Tab-separated table of C-alpha atoms and ligand atoms in Angstrom:
chain	number	residue	atom	x	y	z
A	1	UNK	CA	11.585	-33.918	12.840
A	2	UNK	CA	8.910	-33.069	10.350
A	3	UNK	CA	9.205	-29.455	9.227
A	4	UNK	CA	6.040	-27.743	7.769
A	5	UNK	CA	5.992	-26.069	4.398
A	6	UNK	CA	7.262	-22.595	4.197
A	7	UNK	CA	4.302	-20.485	5.546
A	8	UNK	CA	5.229	-17.167	4.061
A	9	UNK	CA	3.562	-15.729	0.990
A	10	UNK	CA	5.916	-13.520	-0.951
A	11	UNK	CA	3.686	-13.403	-4.072
A	12	UNK	CA	1.739	-10.433	-5.100
A	13	UNK	CA	-2.009	-10.690	-4.186
A	14	UNK	CA	-1.640	-13.691	-1.838
A	15	UNK	CA	-3.402	-13.350	1.491
A	16	UNK	CA	-0.758	-13.870	4.183
A	17	UNK	CA	-1.287	-16.214	7.176
A	18	UNK	CA	-1.370	-13.074	9.430
A	19	UNK	CA	-2.392	-9.688	8.079
A	20	UNK	CA	-0.213	-7.394	10.078
A	21	UNK	CA	-1.388	-4.018	11.058
A	22	UNK	CA	-4.860	-4.323	9.571
A	23	UNK	CA	-6.943	-5.237	12.631
A	24	UNK	CA	-8.753	-1.939	12.772
A	25	UNK	CA	-9.759	-1.954	9.154
A	26	UNK	CA	-10.817	-5.577	9.372
A	27	UNK	CA	-12.905	-5.067	12.418
A	28	UNK	CA	-14.706	-1.919	11.206
A	29	UNK	CA	-15.367	-3.435	7.804
A	30	UNK	CA	-16.523	-6.774	9.210
A	31	UNK	CA	-18.952	-4.926	11.454
A	32	UNK	CA	-20.245	-2.941	8.595
A	33	UNK	CA	-20.807	-6.125	6.528
A	34	UNK	CA	-22.554	-7.835	9.433
A	35	UNK	CA	-24.714	-4.853	10.402
A	36	UNK	CA	-28.496	-4.749	9.661
A	37	UNK	CA	-28.167	-1.106	8.938
A	38	UNK	CA	-26.153	0.606	6.250
A	39	UNK	CA	-22.752	1.867	7.556
A	40	UNK	CA	-20.359	4.200	5.821
A	41	UNK	CA	-17.554	1.612	5.625
A	42	UNK	CA	-19.627	-0.185	2.934
A	43	UNK	CA	-18.162	2.362	0.441
A	44	UNK	CA	-14.413	2.378	0.930
A	45	UNK	CA	-11.281	3.358	-0.810
A	46	UNK	CA	-7.892	1.779	0.040
A	47	UNK	CA	-4.822	3.541	-1.232
A	48	UNK	CA	-1.148	2.433	-0.865
A	49	UNK	CA	2.081	2.105	-2.688
A	50	UNK	CA	3.144	-1.116	-4.452
A	51	UNK	CA	3.459	-3.950	-2.004
A	52	UNK	CA	1.587	-2.433	0.856
A	53	UNK	CA	-1.073	-5.214	0.621
A	54	UNK	CA	-4.005	-3.699	-1.144
A	55	UNK	CA	-4.897	-6.758	-3.064
A	56	UNK	CA	-4.482	-9.042	-0.122
A	57	UNK	CA	-6.788	-6.913	1.937
A	58	UNK	CA	-9.480	-6.757	-0.727
A	59	UNK	CA	-9.365	-10.585	-1.106
A	60	UNK	CA	-9.560	-10.958	2.719
A	61	UNK	CA	-12.528	-8.602	3.012
A	62	UNK	CA	-14.218	-10.417	0.179
A	63	UNK	CA	-13.919	-13.613	2.115
A	64	UNK	CA	-15.289	-11.997	5.201
A	65	UNK	CA	-18.214	-10.729	3.160
A	66	UNK	CA	-18.956	-14.191	1.718
A	67	UNK	CA	-19.106	-15.550	5.198
A	68	UNK	CA	-21.495	-12.834	6.254
A	69	UNK	CA	-24.223	-13.274	3.717
A	70	UNK	CA	-22.874	-11.394	0.817
A	71	UNK	CA	-21.880	-12.304	-2.712
A	72	UNK	CA	-18.521	-10.775	-3.586
A	73	UNK	CA	-17.848	-9.780	-7.182
A	74	UNK	CA	-14.090	-9.260	-7.427
A	75	UNK	CA	-12.827	-7.261	-10.497
A	76	UNK	CA	-9.885	-5.413	-11.653
A	77	UNK	CA	-10.256	-2.048	-13.338
A	78	UNK	CA	-9.634	-3.068	-16.970
A	79	UNK	CA	-11.788	-2.675	-20.103
A	80	UNK	CA	-14.546	-5.255	-20.012
A	81	UNK	CA	-14.836	-5.001	-16.238
A	82	UNK	CA	-18.617	-4.307	-16.283
A	83	UNK	CA	-19.275	-7.465	-18.300
A	84	UNK	CA	-16.928	-9.331	-16.013
A	85	UNK	CA	-18.906	-8.191	-13.016
A	86	UNK	CA	-22.120	-9.307	-14.503
A	87	UNK	CA	-20.889	-12.696	-15.447
A	88	UNK	CA	-19.380	-13.249	-12.043
A	89	UNK	CA	-22.574	-12.146	-10.287
A	90	UNK	CA	-24.695	-14.446	-12.425
A	91	UNK	CA	-22.418	-17.398	-11.833
A	92	UNK	CA	-22.179	-16.808	-8.088
A	93	UNK	CA	-25.895	-16.283	-7.762
A	94	UNK	CA	-26.594	-19.421	-9.734
A	95	UNK	CA	-24.341	-21.411	-7.335
A	96	UNK	CA	-26.442	-20.318	-4.459
A	97	UNK	CA	-29.279	-22.562	-5.669
A	98	UNK	CA	-29.096	-26.239	-6.325
A	99	UNK	CA	-31.527	-27.836	-8.703
A	100	UNK	CA	-33.769	-28.879	-5.799
A	101	UNK	CA	-33.874	-25.364	-4.644
A	102	UNK	CA	-31.677	-26.051	-1.573
A	103	UNK	CA	-28.805	-23.918	-0.658
A	104	UNK	CA	-25.481	-24.910	-2.187
A	105	UNK	CA	-23.223	-22.388	-0.636
A	106	UNK	CA	-22.100	-22.726	3.030
A	107	UNK	CA	-22.311	-19.046	3.968
A	108	UNK	CA	-23.555	-18.463	7.557
A	109	UNK	CA	-25.527	-15.426	6.688
A	110	UNK	CA	-27.329	-16.904	3.675
A	111	UNK	CA	-30.784	-18.414	4.315
A	112	UNK	CA	-31.465	-22.111	3.967
A	113	UNK	CA	-33.575	-21.942	0.859
A	114	UNK	CA	-32.809	-19.452	-1.793
A	115	UNK	CA	-35.031	-19.162	-4.915
A	116	UNK	CA	-33.686	-17.008	-7.638
A	117	UNK	CA	-34.762	-16.809	-11.187
A	118	UNK	CA	-31.612	-15.351	-12.704
A	119	UNK	CA	-32.234	-17.061	-16.070
A	120	UNK	CA	-35.277	-14.789	-16.278
A	121	UNK	CA	-33.186	-11.690	-16.115
A	122	UNK	CA	-33.282	-10.467	-19.690
A	123	UNK	CA	-30.060	-10.066	-21.598
A	124	UNK	CA	-31.602	-7.505	-24.012
A	125	UNK	CA	-31.539	-4.648	-21.582
A	126	UNK	CA	-28.809	-2.465	-20.338
A	127	UNK	CA	-26.163	-3.361	-17.792
A	128	UNK	CA	-27.634	-1.272	-15.068
A	129	UNK	CA	-31.111	-2.726	-15.227
A	130	UNK	CA	-29.897	-6.297	-15.520
A	131	UNK	CA	-27.626	-5.791	-12.449
A	132	UNK	CA	-30.424	-4.095	-10.690
A	133	UNK	CA	-32.704	-7.120	-11.216
A	134	UNK	CA	-29.956	-9.462	-10.013
A	135	UNK	CA	-29.279	-7.408	-6.975
A	136	UNK	CA	-32.972	-7.062	-6.174
A	137	UNK	CA	-33.465	-10.828	-6.249
A	138	UNK	CA	-30.448	-11.438	-4.026
A	139	UNK	CA	-31.510	-8.587	-1.641
A	140	UNK	CA	-34.949	-10.165	-1.390
A	141	UNK	CA	-33.199	-13.085	0.292
A	142	UNK	CA	-31.240	-10.634	2.383
A	143	UNK	CA	-28.061	-11.424	0.468
A	144	UNK	CA	-25.969	-8.281	-0.296
A	145	UNK	CA	-23.681	-7.690	-3.218
A	146	UNK	CA	-20.111	-6.505	-2.649
A	147	UNK	CA	-18.070	-5.192	-5.569
A	148	UNK	CA	-14.276	-5.199	-4.951
A	149	UNK	CA	-12.321	-3.223	-7.628
A	150	UNK	CA	-8.575	-3.546	-7.596
A	151	UNK	CA	-5.962	-1.405	-9.395
A	152	UNK	CA	-8.272	1.629	-9.796
A	153	UNK	CA	-7.755	3.463	-13.076
A	154	UNK	CA	-9.489	6.745	-13.175
A	155	UNK	CA	-9.014	7.176	-16.883
A	156	UNK	CA	-11.184	4.085	-17.583
A	157	UNK	CA	-14.730	5.004	-18.514
A	158	UNK	CA	-16.119	1.790	-17.230
A	159	UNK	CA	-14.487	2.360	-13.828
A	160	UNK	CA	-16.298	5.712	-13.419
A	161	UNK	CA	-19.592	4.179	-14.747
A	162	UNK	CA	-19.354	1.339	-12.243
A	163	UNK	CA	-19.037	3.861	-9.481
A	164	UNK	CA	-21.947	6.008	-10.846
A	165	UNK	CA	-24.209	2.822	-11.143
A	166	UNK	CA	-23.258	1.834	-7.599
A	167	UNK	CA	-24.418	5.161	-6.352
A	168	UNK	CA	-27.821	4.512	-8.005
A	169	UNK	CA	-28.086	1.153	-6.366
A	170	UNK	CA	-27.376	2.783	-2.988
A	171	UNK	CA	-30.032	5.423	-3.626
A	172	UNK	CA	-32.481	2.718	-4.501
A	173	UNK	CA	-31.836	1.326	-0.974
A	174	UNK	CA	-30.086	-1.815	-2.149
A	175	UNK	CA	-27.816	-3.864	0.013
A	176	UNK	CA	-24.595	-3.182	-1.846
A	177	UNK	CA	-21.006	-2.379	-1.002
A	178	UNK	CA	-18.028	-1.090	-2.977
A	179	UNK	CA	-14.421	-1.533	-1.869
A	180	UNK	CA	-11.874	-0.075	-4.266
A	181	UNK	CA	-8.070	-0.166	-4.060
A	182	UNK	CA	-5.287	1.488	-5.990
A	183	UNK	CA	-2.126	3.529	-6.054
A	184	UNK	CA	-2.474	6.832	-4.191
A	185	UNK	CA	-2.199	8.989	-7.332
A	186	UNK	CA	-4.927	7.027	-9.012
A	187	UNK	CA	-7.202	7.199	-5.989
A	188	UNK	CA	-6.691	10.961	-5.751
A	189	UNK	CA	-7.484	11.649	-9.340
A	190	UNK	CA	-10.574	9.426	-9.120
A	191	UNK	CA	-11.612	11.619	-6.221
A	192	UNK	CA	-11.307	14.625	-8.507
A	193	UNK	CA	-13.745	13.150	-11.057
A	194	UNK	CA	-16.945	15.265	-10.748
A	195	UNK	CA	-19.253	12.492	-11.963
A	196	UNK	CA	-18.367	10.401	-8.884
A	197	UNK	CA	-18.029	13.203	-6.360
A	198	UNK	CA	-19.956	11.050	-3.809
A	199	UNK	CA	-16.766	8.951	-3.512
A	200	UNK	CA	-15.225	11.937	-1.590
A	201	UNK	CA	-17.570	10.977	1.243
A	202	UNK	CA	-16.442	7.345	1.137
A	203	UNK	CA	-14.306	5.831	3.960
A	204	UNK	CA	-10.614	6.283	2.812
A	205	UNK	CA	-7.882	4.121	4.323
A	206	UNK	CA	-4.314	4.910	3.442
A	207	UNK	CA	-2.273	1.705	3.907
A	208	UNK	CA	0.968	2.963	5.225
A	209	UNK	CA	3.903	1.671	7.269
A	210	UNK	CA	3.039	-1.110	9.773
A	211	UNK	CA	4.292	-0.588	13.275
A	212	UNK	CA	7.296	-2.651	14.290
A	213	UNK	CA	5.516	-4.387	17.112
A	214	UNK	CA	2.925	-5.791	14.693
A	215	UNK	CA	5.542	-6.767	12.171
A	216	UNK	CA	7.371	-8.709	14.887
A	217	UNK	CA	4.158	-10.337	16.103
A	218	UNK	CA	3.035	-11.453	12.576
A	219	UNK	CA	6.584	-12.861	11.841
A	220	UNK	CA	6.680	-14.829	15.023
A	221	UNK	CA	3.192	-16.171	14.639
A	222	UNK	CA	3.777	-17.280	11.070
A	223	UNK	CA	6.960	-19.050	12.122
A	224	UNK	CA	5.215	-20.671	15.122
A	225	UNK	CA	2.394	-21.793	12.795
A	226	UNK	CA	5.073	-23.536	10.820
A	227	UNK	CA	6.111	-25.399	13.990
A	228	UNK	CA	9.492	-23.508	14.312
A	229	UNK	CA	10.829	-20.818	16.672
A	230	UNK	CA	12.956	-17.729	16.298
A	231	UNK	CA	15.490	-16.045	18.651
A	232	UNK	CA	14.396	-12.775	20.078
A	233	UNK	CA	17.454	-11.073	18.773
A	234	UNK	CA	17.036	-12.429	15.249
A	235	UNK	CA	13.418	-11.433	15.310
A	236	UNK	CA	14.453	-7.831	16.255
A	237	UNK	CA	16.964	-7.897	13.320
A	238	UNK	CA	14.316	-8.990	10.939
A	239	UNK	CA	11.795	-6.447	12.123
A	240	UNK	CA	14.292	-3.695	11.707
A	241	UNK	CA	15.122	-4.795	8.124
A	242	UNK	CA	11.449	-5.026	7.206
A	243	UNK	CA	10.803	-1.317	7.877
A	244	UNK	CA	7.097	-1.858	8.241
A	245	UNK	CA	6.647	-2.897	4.642
A	246	UNK	CA	4.268	-5.867	4.207
A	247	UNK	CA	5.894	-7.289	1.094
A	248	UNK	CA	9.230	-7.085	2.740
A	249	UNK	CA	7.865	-9.047	5.765
A	250	UNK	CA	7.002	-11.942	3.520
A	251	UNK	CA	10.284	-11.851	1.680
A	252	UNK	CA	12.459	-11.802	4.840
A	253	UNK	CA	10.347	-14.552	6.501
A	254	UNK	CA	10.300	-16.735	3.311
A	255	UNK	CA	14.096	-16.646	2.572
A	256	UNK	CA	15.133	-16.960	6.191
A	257	UNK	CA	12.830	-20.043	6.498
A	258	UNK	CA	14.549	-21.674	3.554
A	259	UNK	CA	18.067	-21.070	4.824
A	260	UNK	CA	18.138	-24.173	6.940
A	261	UNK	CA	14.630	-25.764	6.871
A	262	UNK	CA	15.660	-28.724	8.955
A	263	UNK	CA	16.632	-26.686	12.021
A	264	UNK	CA	13.832	-26.042	14.435
A	265	UNK	CA	15.030	-22.603	15.381
A	266	UNK	CA	15.627	-19.667	13.033
A	267	UNK	CA	18.811	-18.184	14.350
A	268	UNK	CA	20.881	-15.024	13.507
A	269	UNK	CA	22.581	-16.389	10.420
A	270	UNK	CA	19.309	-17.630	8.863
A	271	UNK	CA	17.797	-14.239	9.394
A	272	UNK	CA	20.836	-12.280	8.167
A	273	UNK	CA	20.997	-14.310	4.982
A	274	UNK	CA	17.207	-14.146	4.521
A	275	UNK	CA	17.454	-10.322	4.846
A	276	UNK	CA	20.140	-10.160	2.137
A	277	UNK	CA	18.210	-12.204	-0.382
A	278	UNK	CA	15.000	-10.318	0.521
A	279	UNK	CA	16.658	-6.944	-0.263
A	280	UNK	CA	17.729	-8.111	-3.695
A	281	UNK	CA	14.293	-9.294	-4.435
A	282	UNK	CA	12.773	-6.075	-3.231
A	283	UNK	CA	15.118	-4.263	-5.642
A	284	UNK	CA	13.934	-6.252	-8.634
A	285	UNK	CA	10.227	-6.281	-7.727
A	286	UNK	CA	9.617	-2.905	-6.215
A	287	UNK	CA	12.427	-0.485	-6.409
A	288	UNK	CA	13.208	-0.790	-10.133
A	289	UNK	CA	9.484	-0.533	-10.970
A	290	UNK	CA	9.072	2.530	-8.815
A	291	UNK	CA	12.104	4.274	-10.333
A	292	UNK	CA	10.862	3.947	-13.914
A	293	UNK	CA	7.670	5.675	-13.008
A	294	UNK	CA	9.333	8.768	-11.691
A	295	UNK	CA	9.782	11.776	-13.919
A	296	UNK	CA	13.204	13.468	-14.223
A	297	UNK	CA	11.869	16.295	-12.042
A	298	UNK	CA	10.723	13.835	-9.356
A	299	UNK	CA	14.169	12.188	-9.450
A	300	UNK	CA	15.906	15.517	-9.117
A	301	UNK	CA	13.917	16.148	-5.949
A	302	UNK	CA	14.653	12.711	-4.576
A	303	UNK	CA	18.302	12.952	-5.355
A	304	UNK	CA	18.480	16.378	-3.643
A	305	UNK	CA	17.147	14.718	-0.525
A	306	UNK	CA	20.188	12.461	-0.375
A	307	UNK	CA	22.288	15.342	0.898
A	308	UNK	CA	20.513	15.266	4.210
A	309	UNK	CA	21.378	12.680	6.815
A	310	UNK	CA	17.742	12.159	7.837
A	311	UNK	CA	14.648	14.001	6.845
A	312	UNK	CA	14.716	16.965	4.450
A	313	UNK	CA	13.262	20.445	4.539
A	314	UNK	CA	11.289	21.323	1.408
A	315	UNK	CA	12.854	24.831	1.547
A	316	UNK	CA	16.347	23.334	1.306
A	317	UNK	CA	15.306	20.986	-1.580
A	318	UNK	CA	13.861	23.942	-3.502
A	319	UNK	CA	17.049	25.874	-3.132
A	320	UNK	CA	19.116	22.881	-4.279
A	321	UNK	CA	17.145	22.041	-7.345
A	322	UNK	CA	16.400	25.570	-8.548
A	323	UNK	CA	12.739	25.100	-9.618
A	324	UNK	CA	9.644	27.244	-8.958
A	325	UNK	CA	7.831	26.504	-5.819
A	326	UNK	CA	4.808	25.194	-7.647
A	327	UNK	CA	7.054	22.708	-9.491
A	328	UNK	CA	8.654	21.723	-6.207
A	329	UNK	CA	5.161	21.169	-4.766
A	330	UNK	CA	4.254	19.010	-7.704
A	331	UNK	CA	7.417	16.782	-7.361
A	332	UNK	CA	6.764	16.437	-3.676
A	333	UNK	CA	3.148	15.410	-4.269
A	334	UNK	CA	4.084	12.868	-6.929
A	335	UNK	CA	6.705	11.247	-4.751
A	336	UNK	CA	4.366	11.054	-1.794
A	337	UNK	CA	1.750	9.467	-4.004
A	338	UNK	CA	4.267	6.989	-5.366
A	339	UNK	CA	4.983	5.923	-1.751
A	340	UNK	CA	8.636	6.960	-2.101
A	341	UNK	CA	8.563	9.780	0.474
A	342	UNK	CA	6.294	10.740	3.322
A	343	UNK	CA	5.488	13.941	5.148
A	344	UNK	CA	7.085	14.161	8.519
A	345	UNK	CA	5.904	17.624	9.728
A	346	UNK	CA	4.970	20.912	8.056
A	347	UNK	CA	7.602	21.517	5.324
A	348	UNK	CA	9.528	18.318	6.103
A	349	UNK	CA	9.661	14.986	4.195
A	350	UNK	CA	11.641	11.805	4.500
A	351	UNK	CA	12.007	8.571	2.555
A	352	UNK	CA	9.239	6.024	3.230
A	353	UNK	CA	9.880	3.235	0.711
A	354	UNK	CA	12.356	0.875	2.449
A	355	UNK	CA	15.853	0.782	0.774
A	356	UNK	CA	14.926	3.462	-1.734
A	357	UNK	CA	17.489	5.932	-0.342
A	358	UNK	CA	20.455	3.428	-0.580
A	359	UNK	CA	19.205	2.319	-3.996
A	360	UNK	CA	19.079	5.858	-5.253
A	361	UNK	CA	22.492	6.645	-3.744
A	362	UNK	CA	24.029	3.802	-5.646
A	363	UNK	CA	22.343	4.594	-8.971
A	364	UNK	CA	23.335	8.174	-8.541
A	365	UNK	CA	26.966	7.298	-7.794
A	366	UNK	CA	27.119	5.169	-10.823
A	367	UNK	CA	25.687	7.931	-13.001
A	368	UNK	CA	22.656	5.726	-13.881
A	369	UNK	CA	19.982	8.381	-13.280
A	370	UNK	CA	18.548	10.646	-15.964
A	371	UNK	CA	17.987	13.937	-14.184
A	372	UNK	CA	16.856	16.951	-16.246
A	373	UNK	CA	19.219	19.912	-15.940
B	401	LIG	N1	-0.963	-6.866	6.284
B	401	LIG	C1	-0.009	-7.677	5.709
B	401	LIG	N2	0.829	-8.350	6.530
B	401	LIG	C2	1.770	-9.192	6.070
B	401	LIG	N3	2.037	-9.370	4.779
B	401	LIG	C3	1.161	-8.737	3.923
B	401	LIG	C4	0.090	-7.865	4.352
B	401	LIG	N4	-0.594	-7.451	3.273
B	401	LIG	C5	0.034	-7.999	2.174
B	401	LIG	N5	1.057	-8.832	2.595
B	401	LIG	C6	1.969	-9.524	1.683
B	401	LIG	O1	2.648	-8.558	0.904
B	401	LIG	C7	2.778	-8.809	-0.437
B	401	LIG	C8	2.121	-7.752	-1.305
B	401	LIG	O2	0.724	-7.726	-1.149
B	401	LIG	P1	-0.281	-7.275	-2.238
B	401	LIG	O3	-0.059	-7.978	-3.487
B	401	LIG	O4	-1.678	-7.301	-1.654
B	401	LIG	O5	0.159	-5.689	-2.398
B	401	LIG	P2	-0.462	-4.638	-3.320
B	401	LIG	O6	-0.584	-3.361	-2.524
B	401	LIG	O7	-1.694	-5.094	-3.932
B	401	LIG	O8	0.639	-4.416	-4.472
B	401	LIG	P3	0.493	-3.812	-5.965
B	401	LIG	O9	0.284	-2.336	-5.852
B	401	LIG	O10	1.786	-4.110	-6.614
B	401	LIG	O11	-0.613	-4.567	-6.582
B	401	LIG	C9	2.236	-10.245	-0.563
B	401	LIG	O12	3.265	-11.166	-0.570
B	401	LIG	C10	1.260	-10.373	0.616
B	401	LIG	O13	1.174	-11.775	0.959
B	402	LIG	MG1	-2.273	-5.442	-5.918
């Protein structure tokens, strides 16, 4: 029997075969991109911890945009990003016209004949006016320009400039959109920047835990796409191990698939071995990196949570770590923004990042953690 290639995508930034738990976002944003009128979703922020699928979502939405009559300029918040955006826009706009003036790009929403004179957009002017010219020419053909900005870094001047220029384009009535993604603490400090206060009115989507039912559905569909099947019980095991975390979904699926690729059905042992390998990989790629970003104070807070069987009361943590309530509040905020813990109810938090509790327990028992006294 011919078995298909492994259909899972356990690499960062790769668009998965089935984007679990993102239907609502995809629908609302597709509608905004296809609407004749300006909708608020055209300016959106996506925040989420490492491995929650920010880059994959941005890439997916950029594809939707390009099929809906937009040019998507995809950049990462790094120095040189403004220049990068201009180069990309020029290149993509140039590809819209063939030498005979006929359309070269297949997009449904883009008219048959596009005539642009991008070469005439003068280089000896500033970025904003050059971009404004390019956008105007595209808009004249009813082509919009979407900027996707990944890995938001609020300390980068160009990042803030781009947002400010974008606001001008919107004010001038241009057909433009801006989708930005980043770690929660970077998104929240960007929102505190006064020069881009308009972003506080942007649509904000926090990419959190995906419901188990959707995890199971995405796993099963991906396996079926690859022409194989999975036992109901094994599927439930896998879903439980994934804990709603998109990256873990890909890891478990990928390694379970490779256990015995000749067998048509993925059974209990393939899934169990896949889970074990996935957990190790998750430790290397996510847990270690997350740990190094925590301050000794954050760690102290997290370790104090280990004493509770389930969720923890902030009041108990404060008593255990002997810090002022404002310091405790700060540790709590930082841990939430790192995706390590989440708020359960008023004054109650619990671990959110899969396997972080077990990981911390082990490190703590081995005396590997540096906690301030
Ligand atoms: N909705 C989803 N359903 C299933 N798998 C997903 C989903 N979103 C992303 N993935 C998968 O999860 C992994 C991580 O995705 P991605 O790189 O987009 O995360 P990220 O949030 O950008 O992480 P980082 O903060 O490290 O950049 C990839 O393997 C990707 O294929
Ligand atoms: Mg990413």
